[in-house]
């Protein structure tokens, strides 16, 4: 059994930065692919970025390419989402999620691939 806990959300002005963290705690079957998703009020949850458990291959939504960077620590217990040049449209609850299949060499931004989810952290971009 393992769980995910997000942190690092908050209120930031347009153009500002935040770094989200996703801590993986408990016993995992191996190095897992982790994804970041977000859900704005009245909208569907959408994929933002992911990092594969095997090669560390990353994937980004077009809307965040060049602004967001996903990474993980060497122990592979924490995944970070560095968010720069934030825009009001980035406002949402951000969730991290894990694909239970270990050591994959790629990842997708499809919600269906991720089976364990954190509780979310609010990010608000406003002046």
XYZ file of N, CA, C and O in Angstrom:
508
model
N 0.838 -1.172 0.000
C 0.000 0.000 0.000
C 0.881 1.233 0.000
O 1.882 1.300 0.714
N 0.518 2.216 -0.797
C 1.258 3.470 -0.772
C 0.278 4.613 -0.978
O -0.858 4.406 -1.416
N 0.714 5.808 -0.657
C -0.132 6.986 -0.762
C 0.671 8.156 -1.318
O 1.907 8.146 -1.272
N -0.048 9.124 -1.819
C 0.573 10.328 -2.382
C 0.056 11.549 -1.635
O -1.151 11.647 -1.365
N 0.950 12.472 -1.333
C 0.556 13.704 -0.656
C 1.183 14.879 -1.391
O 2.413 14.929 -1.543
N 0.334 15.804 -1.820
C 0.812 17.001 -2.509
C 0.995 18.154 -1.528
O 0.300 18.237 -0.513
N 1.910 19.039 -1.864
C 2.083 20.270 -1.103
C 2.679 21.323 -2.020
O 3.126 21.011 -3.123
N 2.669 22.571 -1.534
C 3.311 23.649 -2.273
C 2.376 24.600 -2.980
O 2.826 25.584 -3.576
N 1.091 24.329 -2.929
C 0.152 25.242 -3.577
C 0.050 26.559 -2.826
O 0.595 26.725 -1.735
N -0.661 27.501 -3.426
C -0.842 28.799 -2.779
C -1.333 29.838 -3.759
O -1.742 29.520 -4.879
N -1.271 31.076 -3.300
C -1.687 32.220 -4.114
C -0.446 32.909 -4.660
O 0.489 33.218 -3.904
N -0.442 33.162 -5.946
C 0.703 33.803 -6.586
C 0.195 34.765 -7.647
O -0.878 34.544 -8.227
N 0.959 35.797 -7.902
C 0.568 36.777 -8.921
C 0.942 36.267 -10.313
O 1.855 35.453 -10.466
N 0.250 36.739 -11.323
C 0.626 36.360 -12.696
C 2.103 36.649 -12.954
O 2.625 37.689 -12.546
N 2.748 35.704 -13.603
C 4.179 35.806 -13.860
C 5.043 35.197 -12.771
O 6.257 35.051 -12.954
N 4.432 34.844 -11.665
C 5.170 34.269 -10.547
C 5.429 32.778 -10.703
O 5.097 32.183 -11.735
N 6.016 32.201 -9.664
C 6.407 30.792 -9.689
C 5.954 30.083 -8.424
O 5.820 30.705 -7.355
N 5.740 28.786 -8.563
C 5.471 27.903 -7.435
C 6.128 26.562 -7.726
O 6.272 26.183 -8.897
N 6.485 25.848 -6.665
C 6.966 24.488 -6.836
C 6.090 23.551 -6.028
O 6.025 23.672 -4.797
N 5.450 22.635 -6.709
C 4.631 21.627 -6.050
C 5.466 20.382 -5.782
O 6.360 20.044 -6.558
N 5.152 19.719 -4.679
C 5.815 18.467 -4.334
C 4.773 17.365 -4.185
O 3.671 17.609 -3.685
N 5.161 16.177 -4.583
C 4.309 14.997 -4.420
C 5.167 13.931 -3.740
O 6.130 13.436 -4.329
N 4.840 13.649 -2.495
C 5.595 12.661 -1.725
C 4.898 11.310 -1.822
O 3.693 11.206 -1.556
N 5.667 10.307 -2.216
C 5.160 8.937 -2.297
C 5.576 8.219 -1.021
O 6.772 8.048 -0.764
N 4.612 7.824 -0.234
C 4.925 7.157 1.029
C 4.336 5.759 1.035
O 3.311 5.498 0.423
N 5.032 4.881 1.757
C 4.574 3.504 1.838
C 5.334 2.606 0.885
O 6.295 3.011 0.240
N 4.892 1.379 0.787
C 5.570 0.361 -0.002
C 5.041 0.381 -1.443
O 3.863 0.155 -1.672
N 5.935 0.628 -2.377
C 5.559 0.624 -3.791
C 6.146 -0.608 -4.464
O 7.137 -1.172 -3.990
N 5.585 -1.030 -5.595
C 6.119 -2.198 -6.300
C 7.411 -1.901 -7.055
O 8.012 -2.804 -7.630
N 7.849 -0.655 -7.059
C 9.052 -0.266 -7.775
C 8.969 1.201 -8.124
O 8.175 1.936 -7.542
N 9.813 1.617 -9.070
C 9.803 3.021 -9.478
C 8.579 3.265 -10.368
O 8.458 2.692 -11.451
N 7.709 4.146 -9.905
C 6.431 4.359 -10.577
C 6.427 5.620 -11.423
O 7.099 6.600 -11.096
N 5.630 5.598 -12.463
C 5.372 6.827 -13.209
C 4.415 7.689 -12.397
O 3.428 7.189 -11.849
N 4.739 8.976 -12.325
C 3.928 9.931 -11.577
C 3.447 11.014 -12.529
O 4.235 11.534 -13.338
N 2.188 11.353 -12.410
C 1.610 12.411 -13.233
C 1.058 13.532 -12.383
O 0.661 13.314 -11.234
N 1.066 14.722 -12.945
C 0.388 15.868 -12.341
C -0.824 16.212 -13.200
O -0.707 16.299 -14.431
N -1.937 16.407 -12.539
C -3.177 16.767 -13.198
C -3.745 18.003 -12.514
O -3.354 18.337 -11.399
N -4.670 18.669 -13.172
C -5.313 19.809 -12.533
C -6.781 19.868 -12.927
O -7.171 19.377 -13.992
N -7.544 20.464 -12.049
C -8.978 20.611 -12.305
C -9.426 21.986 -11.853
O -9.340 22.315 -10.661
N -9.870 22.770 -12.806
C -10.418 24.088 -12.524
C -11.923 23.964 -12.307
O -12.545 23.000 -12.778
N -12.531 24.915 -11.597
C -13.970 24.851 -11.345
C -14.771 24.728 -12.635
O -14.550 25.474 -13.595
N -15.654 23.745 -12.679
C -16.512 23.559 -13.831
C -15.858 22.912 -15.030
O -16.467 22.823 -16.102
N -14.615 22.479 -14.870
C -13.894 21.866 -15.991
C -13.480 20.433 -15.662
O -13.420 20.038 -14.506
N -13.172 19.691 -16.718
C -12.677 18.335 -16.547
C -11.246 18.348 -15.997
O -10.487 19.303 -16.219
N -10.903 17.289 -15.286
C -9.516 17.147 -14.833
C -8.645 16.871 -16.051
O -8.962 16.001 -16.871
N -7.530 17.589 -16.148
C -6.664 17.442 -17.319
C -5.236 17.131 -16.906
O -4.777 17.542 -15.835
N -4.544 16.418 -17.771
C -3.147 16.098 -17.515
C -2.251 17.292 -17.764
O -2.443 18.024 -18.734
N -1.290 17.488 -16.898
C -0.344 18.596 -16.998
C 1.044 18.097 -17.396
O 1.649 18.587 -18.334
N 1.517 17.088 -16.659
C 2.851 16.572 -16.916
C 2.989 15.212 -16.249
O 2.244 14.884 -15.334
N 3.946 14.423 -16.747
C 4.229 13.145 -16.104
C 5.694 12.794 -16.303
O 6.363 13.334 -17.190
N 6.173 11.900 -15.433
C 7.541 11.405 -15.530
C 7.493 9.902 -15.346
O 6.853 9.396 -14.423
N 8.148 9.175 -16.243
C 8.055 7.724 -16.195
C 8.949 7.149 -15.107
O 9.974 7.716 -14.754
N 8.568 5.986 -14.611
C 9.318 5.361 -13.544
C 10.602 4.697 -14.008
O 11.528 4.513 -13.216
N 10.684 4.343 -15.278
C 11.861 3.660 -15.787
C 12.950 4.647 -16.192
O 13.873 4.934 -15.445
N 12.836 5.225 -17.380
C 13.881 6.102 -17.914
C 13.753 7.548 -17.454
O 14.605 8.367 -17.785
N 12.668 7.868 -16.755
C 12.482 9.260 -16.365
C 12.059 10.124 -17.530
O 12.263 11.345 -17.510
N 11.466 9.515 -18.526
C 10.949 10.269 -19.671
C 9.828 11.184 -19.208
O 8.995 10.792 -18.386
N 9.825 12.398 -19.719
C 8.801 13.360 -19.302
C 7.852 13.681 -20.459
O 8.164 13.488 -21.627
N 6.703 14.201 -20.067
C 5.664 14.549 -21.036
C 4.926 15.763 -20.480
O 4.724 15.865 -19.257
N 4.568 16.696 -21.371
C 3.902 17.920 -20.935
C 2.708 18.230 -21.820
O 2.724 17.984 -23.026
N 1.687 18.815 -21.214
C 0.581 19.362 -21.997
C 1.087 20.584 -22.758
O 1.970 21.309 -22.270
N 0.535 20.817 -23.919
C 0.966 21.963 -24.733
C 0.826 23.278 -23.975
O 1.635 24.195 -24.141
N -0.190 23.357 -23.144
C -0.466 24.614 -22.446
C 0.594 24.989 -21.415
O 0.648 26.144 -20.979
N 1.449 24.039 -21.030
C 2.451 24.335 -19.995
C 3.886 24.141 -20.480
O 4.829 24.420 -19.738
N 4.051 23.682 -21.710
C 5.402 23.467 -22.236
C 6.210 24.755 -22.198
O 5.724 25.817 -22.589
N 7.441 24.639 -21.730
C 8.306 25.805 -21.650
C 8.137 26.600 -20.360
O 8.943 27.478 -20.070
N 7.084 26.300 -19.600
C 6.846 27.022 -18.344
C 6.952 26.104 -17.130
O 7.405 26.532 -16.065
N 6.521 24.857 -17.262
C 6.530 23.897 -16.156
C 7.627 22.869 -16.391
O 7.898 22.477 -17.535
N 8.224 22.404 -15.289
C 9.240 21.362 -15.354
C 8.958 20.326 -14.279
O 8.813 20.676 -13.106
N 8.908 19.058 -14.684
C 8.705 17.970 -13.737
C 10.048 17.295 -13.464
O 10.878 17.166 -14.370
N 10.259 16.881 -12.228
C 11.497 16.194 -11.870
C 11.241 15.315 -10.656
O 10.183 15.409 -10.025
N 12.204 14.458 -10.333
C 12.062 13.616 -9.141
C 13.402 13.512 -8.450
O 14.451 13.646 -9.089
N 13.381 13.248 -7.145
C 14.639 13.123 -6.417
C 15.251 11.745 -6.678
O 14.605 10.852 -7.215
N 16.505 11.582 -6.300
C 17.213 10.335 -6.603
C 16.596 9.131 -5.902
O 16.641 8.011 -6.407
N 16.042 9.348 -4.741
C 15.402 8.248 -4.022
C 14.063 7.887 -4.634
O 13.460 6.873 -4.252
N 13.582 8.743 -5.549
C 12.316 8.517 -6.251
C 11.134 8.458 -5.294
O 10.160 7.753 -5.536
N 11.252 9.226 -4.201
C 10.125 9.289 -3.284
C 9.370 10.596 -3.405
O 8.279 10.731 -2.844
N 9.946 11.563 -4.118
C 9.306 12.860 -4.276
C 9.398 13.305 -5.729
O 10.462 13.212 -6.338
N 8.279 13.772 -6.242
C 8.230 14.333 -7.594
C 7.850 15.803 -7.466
O 6.942 16.145 -6.714
N 8.551 16.633 -8.201
C 8.338 18.077 -8.137
C 7.736 18.589 -9.447
O 8.005 18.047 -10.519
N 6.957 19.633 -9.329
C 6.471 20.347 -10.511
C 6.818 21.820 -10.316
O 6.202 22.500 -9.488
N 7.844 22.257 -11.008
C 8.234 23.665 -10.971
C 7.400 24.425 -11.985
O 7.425 24.104 -13.181
N 6.663 25.409 -11.514
C 5.754 26.165 -12.376
C 6.215 27.616 -12.424
O 6.222 28.306 -11.404
N 6.620 28.046 -13.594
C 7.080 29.420 -13.805
C 6.128 30.150 -14.747
O 5.313 29.524 -15.426
N 6.252 31.459 -14.770
C 5.434 32.298 -15.653
C 3.952 31.933 -15.546
O 3.261 31.745 -16.553
N 3.489 31.828 -14.329
C 2.114 31.392 -14.099
C 1.110 32.394 -14.637
O 1.340 33.620 -14.611
N -0.003 31.852 -15.113
C -1.083 32.645 -15.699
C -2.371 32.407 -14.910
O -2.514 31.349 -14.291
N -3.302 33.329 -14.967
C -4.579 33.097 -14.270
C -5.250 31.790 -14.691
O -5.897 31.138 -13.859
N -5.072 31.396 -15.933
C -5.703 30.153 -16.395
C -5.042 28.899 -15.835
O -5.528 27.793 -16.052
N -3.946 29.053 -15.107
C -3.329 27.915 -14.414
C -4.007 27.649 -13.075
O -3.695 26.663 -12.410
N -4.913 28.529 -12.684
C -5.622 28.346 -11.416
C -6.436 27.069 -11.430
O -7.239 26.837 -12.337
N -6.198 26.223 -10.436
C -6.866 24.923 -10.359
C -6.416 24.203 -9.096
O -5.470 24.627 -8.429
N -7.090 23.103 -8.813
C -6.573 22.156 -7.823
C -5.651 21.204 -8.573
O -6.046 20.632 -9.590
N -4.442 21.067 -8.075
C -3.445 20.210 -8.705
C -3.334 18.906 -7.930
O -3.194 18.906 -6.707
N -3.381 17.809 -8.681
C -3.299 16.476 -8.102
C -2.091 15.734 -8.671
O -1.787 15.869 -9.860
N -1.441 14.942 -7.848
C -0.487 13.996 -8.395
C -1.099 12.600 -8.311
O -1.978 12.336 -7.479
N -0.635 11.745 -9.194
C -1.192 10.402 -9.287
C -0.106 9.444 -9.737
O 0.848 9.844 -10.415
N -0.258 8.171 -9.378
C 0.726 7.156 -9.710
C 0.119 6.082 -10.599
O -1.028 5.669 -10.402
N 0.924 5.658 -11.570
C 0.610 4.476 -12.374
C 1.217 3.291 -11.623
O 2.421 3.274 -11.382
N 0.423 2.306 -11.247
C 0.887 1.227 -10.381
C 1.895 0.298 -11.068
O 2.553 -0.503 -10.408
N 2.039 0.415 -12.389
C 2.974 -0.462 -13.111
C 4.378 0.157 -13.006
O 4.602 1.258 -13.473
N 5.337 -0.561 -12.409
C 6.668 0.022 -12.203
C 7.559 -0.033 -13.443
O 7.345 -0.836 -14.335
N 8.538 0.859 -13.460
C 9.636 0.854 -14.429
C 9.191 1.028 -15.887
O 9.846 0.523 -16.798
N 8.105 1.745 -16.098
C 7.705 2.049 -17.474
C 8.681 3.040 -18.092
O 9.253 3.883 -17.407
N 8.883 2.950 -19.377
C 9.832 3.833 -20.058
C 9.180 5.072 -20.657
O 9.879 5.926 -21.225
N 7.887 5.167 -20.554
C 7.197 6.362 -21.022
C 5.935 6.544 -20.194
O 5.536 5.646 -19.449
N 5.335 7.726 -20.314
C 4.094 7.977 -19.588
C 3.163 8.809 -20.467
O 3.613 9.497 -21.387
N 1.889 8.733 -20.149
C 0.900 9.508 -20.890
C 0.169 10.431 -19.935
O 0.265 10.296 -18.717
N -0.587 11.363 -20.480
C -1.362 12.288 -19.664
C -2.814 11.861 -19.575
O -3.693 12.680 -19.305
N -3.045 10.575 -19.763
C -4.398 10.036 -19.666
C -4.715 9.666 -18.223
O -3.970 8.919 -17.579
N -5.834 10.177 -17.714
C -6.225 9.869 -16.332
C -6.369 8.380 -16.119
O -6.100 7.868 -15.028
N -6.794 7.670 -17.143
C -7.082 6.244 -17.008
C -5.837 5.428 -16.664
O -5.949 4.321 -16.139
N -4.659 5.959 -16.945
C -3.419 5.228 -16.674
C -2.999 5.313 -15.217
O -2.107 4.587 -14.787
N -3.618 6.195 -14.454
C -3.173 6.460 -13.091
C -4.243 6.008 -12.102
O -5.412 6.385 -12.239
N -3.827 5.213 -11.134
C -4.809 4.562 -10.273
C -4.761 5.006 -8.820
O -5.691 4.748 -8.072
N -3.691 5.653 -8.396
C -3.582 6.118 -7.015
C -3.423 7.626 -7.052
O -2.512 8.133 -7.709
N -4.277 8.324 -6.326
C -4.337 9.780 -6.416
C -4.137 10.430 -5.057
O -4.541 9.885 -4.024
N -3.520 11.608 -5.068
C -3.437 12.408 -3.866
C -4.701 13.228 -3.684
O -5.632 13.151 -4.489
N -4.714 14.032 -2.617
C -5.900 14.809 -2.273
C -5.956 16.152 -2.983
O -7.009 16.793 -3.020
N -4.858 16.596 -3.517
C -4.835 17.848 -4.270
C -4.338 19.027 -3.460
O -4.410 19.034 -2.225
N -3.822 20.016 -4.175
C -3.377 21.266 -3.567
C -3.831 22.413 -4.461
O -3.709 22.342 -5.687
N -4.357 23.461 -3.842
C -4.927 24.566 -4.606
C -3.834 25.516 -5.076
O -2.975 25.935 -4.289
N -3.894 25.863 -6.344
C -3.031 26.889 -6.916
C -3.927 27.993 -7.460
O -4.810 27.729 -8.280
N -3.711 29.216 -6.984
C -4.492 30.353 -7.446
C -3.543 31.410 -7.983
O -2.622 31.840 -7.275
N -3.761 31.798 -9.229
C -2.941 32.825 -9.860
C -3.826 34.045 -10.078
O -4.747 34.023 -10.898
N -3.536 35.086 -9.334
C -4.399 36.265 -9.378
C -3.626 37.484 -8.904
O -2.755 37.375 -8.034
N -3.970 38.632 -9.474
C -3.356 39.877 -9.023
C -4.198 40.517 -7.925
O -3.810 41.561 -7.397
